[in-house]
Coordinates of C-alpha atoms in Angstrom, one line a residue:
M1 CA 17.6 7.3 -33.5
S2 CA 18.1 8.4 -37.0
D3 CA 15.5 8.1 -39.7
A4 CA 17.5 5.7 -41.7
R5 CA 17.8 3.3 -38.5
A6 CA 14.1 3.7 -38.0
T7 CA 13.2 2.5 -41.5
T8 CA 15.8 -0.1 -42.4
G9 CA 16.9 -2.4 -39.5
L10 CA 18.9 -5.6 -40.4
V11 CA 18.6 -6.9 -43.9
A12 CA 20.3 -10.1 -45.4
H13 CA 20.0 -11.5 -48.9
G14 CA 21.6 -14.1 -51.1
L15 CA 23.5 -15.8 -48.3
H16 CA 25.2 -19.0 -49.3
L17 CA 27.3 -21.3 -47.0
A18 CA 28.7 -24.7 -47.5
R19 CA 30.5 -27.0 -45.1
A20 CA 32.5 -30.1 -46.3
G21 CA 30.9 -29.5 -49.7
R22 CA 27.3 -29.7 -48.3
P23 CA 25.1 -26.6 -48.6
V24 CA 24.0 -25.3 -45.3
L25 CA 22.5 -21.9 -46.5
R26 CA 21.2 -21.6 -50.1
D27 CA 20.1 -18.0 -51.2
A28 CA 18.9 -17.2 -47.7
G29 CA 17.7 -13.8 -46.7
I30 CA 15.6 -12.0 -44.0
V31 CA 14.4 -8.5 -43.3
L32 CA 14.1 -7.4 -39.7
P33 CA 12.7 -3.9 -39.3
P34 CA 12.6 -2.1 -36.0
G35 CA 9.5 -2.7 -33.8
R36 CA 8.4 -5.8 -35.5
V37 CA 8.5 -9.5 -34.6
T38 CA 9.5 -11.9 -37.4
A39 CA 9.2 -15.6 -36.9
L40 CA 11.9 -17.6 -38.8
V41 CA 10.2 -20.9 -39.5
A42 CA 11.8 -23.8 -41.5
P43 CA 12.4 -27.5 -41.4
S44 CA 15.0 -29.0 -39.1
G45 CA 18.4 -28.8 -40.9
A46 CA 17.4 -25.9 -43.0
G47 CA 19.9 -23.6 -41.3
K48 CA 18.0 -21.4 -39.0
S49 CA 20.6 -21.3 -36.3
T50 CA 23.3 -20.8 -38.8
L51 CA 21.5 -17.8 -40.3
L52 CA 21.1 -16.2 -37.0
R53 CA 24.9 -16.8 -36.4
C54 CA 25.7 -15.2 -39.8
L55 CA 23.7 -12.1 -38.9
V56 CA 26.2 -11.3 -35.9
R57 CA 29.3 -12.6 -37.9
L58 CA 29.8 -15.7 -35.6
V59 CA 29.8 -17.4 -38.9
E60 CA 30.9 -15.8 -42.2
P61 CA 28.8 -16.8 -45.2
D62 CA 30.6 -17.7 -48.4
A63 CA 28.5 -15.2 -50.5
G64 CA 25.6 -12.7 -49.9
E65 CA 25.3 -9.5 -48.0
I66 CA 24.1 -8.4 -44.6
R67 CA 23.4 -4.7 -43.9
L68 CA 22.5 -2.9 -40.7
D69 CA 20.8 0.5 -41.3
G70 CA 22.0 0.3 -44.9
R71 CA 25.6 -0.4 -43.9
P72 CA 27.4 -3.7 -44.6
V73 CA 28.1 -5.4 -41.4
T74 CA 31.6 -6.2 -42.5
E75 CA 32.4 -2.5 -42.2
L76 CA 31.5 -2.9 -38.4
E77 CA 33.9 -4.2 -35.7
A78 CA 32.3 -7.5 -34.6
T79 CA 31.9 -6.3 -30.9
A80 CA 30.1 -3.2 -32.0
L81 CA 27.8 -5.2 -34.2
R82 CA 27.0 -7.7 -31.3
R83 CA 26.0 -4.7 -29.1
R84 CA 23.6 -3.5 -31.6
V85 CA 22.4 -6.9 -32.7
G86 CA 21.9 -9.3 -29.7
L87 CA 21.7 -13.1 -30.1
V88 CA 20.3 -15.3 -27.4
A89 CA 21.1 -19.0 -27.8
Q90 CA 18.6 -21.8 -27.6
H91 CA 20.1 -22.8 -24.2
P92 CA 21.8 -19.8 -22.8
A93 CA 24.9 -20.8 -20.8
M94 CA 24.7 -19.9 -17.2
L95 CA 28.0 -18.6 -15.9
P96 CA 29.1 -19.2 -12.2
G97 CA 27.6 -16.8 -9.8
T98 CA 24.4 -14.9 -9.4
V99 CA 21.8 -13.9 -11.9
A100 CA 23.3 -10.2 -11.6
D101 CA 26.7 -11.5 -12.5
N102 CA 25.3 -13.3 -15.6
V103 CA 23.4 -10.1 -16.6
R104 CA 26.7 -8.1 -16.2
H105 CA 28.8 -10.5 -18.2
G106 CA 31.1 -8.3 -20.3
L107 CA 29.7 -5.2 -18.6
P108 CA 31.3 -5.3 -15.2
D109 CA 30.4 -1.7 -14.5
L110 CA 26.7 -2.2 -15.2
A111 CA 24.8 -0.5 -12.4
D112 CA 22.2 -2.3 -10.1
E113 CA 19.5 -0.2 -11.5
A114 CA 20.5 -1.2 -15.1
V115 CA 20.6 -4.9 -14.0
G116 CA 17.0 -4.6 -12.5
E117 CA 15.8 -2.9 -15.6
A118 CA 17.0 -5.7 -18.0
L119 CA 15.6 -8.4 -15.7
R120 CA 12.1 -6.5 -15.7
A121 CA 12.3 -6.2 -19.4
A122 CA 12.9 -9.9 -19.7
G123 CA 9.9 -10.7 -17.4
L124 CA 11.8 -11.3 -14.1
T125 CA 11.6 -9.3 -10.9
E126 CA 14.6 -7.6 -9.4
G127 CA 14.5 -10.1 -6.6
F128 CA 16.2 -12.7 -9.0
A129 CA 19.4 -10.7 -9.1
G130 CA 20.9 -12.3 -6.1
R131 CA 20.0 -15.9 -6.8
P132 CA 22.5 -18.5 -8.1
A133 CA 22.0 -18.7 -11.8
A134 CA 22.7 -22.4 -11.8
A135 CA 19.6 -23.1 -9.5
L136 CA 17.1 -21.5 -11.9
S137 CA 14.6 -23.4 -13.9
G138 CA 15.0 -23.8 -17.7
G139 CA 12.4 -21.0 -18.4
E140 CA 14.0 -18.7 -15.8
Q141 CA 17.5 -19.3 -17.4
A142 CA 16.0 -18.4 -20.8
R143 CA 14.9 -15.1 -19.4
V144 CA 18.3 -14.5 -17.8
G145 CA 19.8 -15.1 -21.2
L146 CA 17.4 -12.6 -22.7
A147 CA 18.0 -10.0 -19.8
R148 CA 21.8 -10.4 -20.6
A149 CA 21.2 -9.6 -24.2
L150 CA 18.9 -6.6 -23.3
S151 CA 21.5 -5.1 -20.9
R152 CA 23.5 -4.1 -24.1
R153 CA 20.3 -2.2 -25.3
P154 CA 20.3 -3.8 -28.7
E155 CA 18.5 -2.4 -31.7
I156 CA 17.8 -5.9 -33.1
L157 CA 17.3 -9.1 -31.0
L158 CA 17.7 -12.6 -32.4
L159 CA 16.3 -15.6 -30.5
D160 CA 17.2 -19.1 -31.3
E161 CA 14.3 -21.4 -30.3
P162 CA 13.5 -19.3 -27.2
T163 CA 10.6 -21.5 -26.1
A164 CA 12.2 -24.9 -26.7
A165 CA 11.6 -27.2 -23.8
L166 CA 9.4 -24.7 -21.9
D167 CA 5.8 -25.5 -21.0
E168 CA 3.0 -23.7 -22.5
A169 CA 2.7 -21.1 -19.8
A170 CA 6.4 -20.2 -19.9
A171 CA 6.3 -20.0 -23.6
G172 CA 3.4 -17.6 -23.5
R173 CA 5.2 -15.3 -21.1
I174 CA 8.2 -15.2 -23.4
G175 CA 5.9 -14.4 -26.2
T176 CA 4.3 -11.6 -24.2
T177 CA 7.7 -10.2 -23.4
L178 CA 8.8 -10.2 -27.0
R179 CA 5.6 -8.2 -28.1
T180 CA 6.5 -5.7 -25.2
L181 CA 10.1 -5.4 -26.5
A182 CA 8.9 -4.8 -30.2
A183 CA 6.5 -2.2 -28.9
D184 CA 9.6 -0.4 -27.6
G185 CA 11.1 -0.3 -31.0
I186 CA 13.3 -3.3 -31.0
G187 CA 13.4 -5.4 -34.1
I188 CA 13.0 -9.2 -33.1
C189 CA 13.5 -12.4 -34.9
L190 CA 12.6 -15.6 -33.3
S191 CA 13.6 -18.9 -34.8
T192 CA 10.9 -21.5 -33.9
H193 CA 9.2 -24.8 -34.7
D194 CA 6.1 -23.6 -32.6
L195 CA 3.7 -22.4 -35.3
A196 CA 1.1 -21.5 -32.8
L197 CA 3.7 -19.2 -31.0
A198 CA 4.6 -17.8 -34.4
D199 CA 1.0 -17.0 -35.2
A200 CA 0.4 -15.4 -31.7
V201 CA 3.6 -13.3 -31.6
A202 CA 4.9 -12.6 -35.0
D203 CA 4.0 -9.8 -37.3
T204 CA 5.4 -11.7 -40.2
R205 CA 7.0 -15.0 -41.1
A206 CA 10.2 -15.8 -42.8
T207 CA 11.4 -19.1 -44.1
L208 CA 14.4 -21.0 -45.5
P209 CA 14.5 -23.8 -48.1
G210 CA 14.7 -27.1 -46.7
P211 CA 18.1 -29.0 -46.5
A212 CA 19.2 -30.3 -49.8

């Protein structure tokens, strides 16, 4: 990993976005350095999910700039950006088939060993690989979504409300997993309403202005 990558990570500033004349993001920004967990805490409707989607160019802001290791993300192909910056949705969609099929989605040649490594990194055992994905609990599906993102070996990982609808024990396990991933050098951003989780897991907090 280059020195520049090790010191910059993903940086966004001055992001504005309006829909139907209504501001969704107003001068939004965030700094996500490698190896640290940032909790994105803001009121409902402030645009947390939209910000995360902007960071991987699923939504294009009207103004502002996003840089990865000092380079504007608009200079990167979207697929290349999303390999380097993974986004895990609040409710990851489980595709038909096994857990391994889900982890391999988009990477059909991913070896069994790599699938097992991604599952272990997400806090699941390799024994989950052959299970039907649709039969998993909500917490297990959240971890499969995380494993799917980790199989691409991202430098930055974005998680949208990763503990929503999980019980306290399952949320705690997700938090422990995120700390382990950060210790391995991955920059992490979790959007959350859970202030206790943010205090327990994050190195720093970021926020957004409330809805206009």
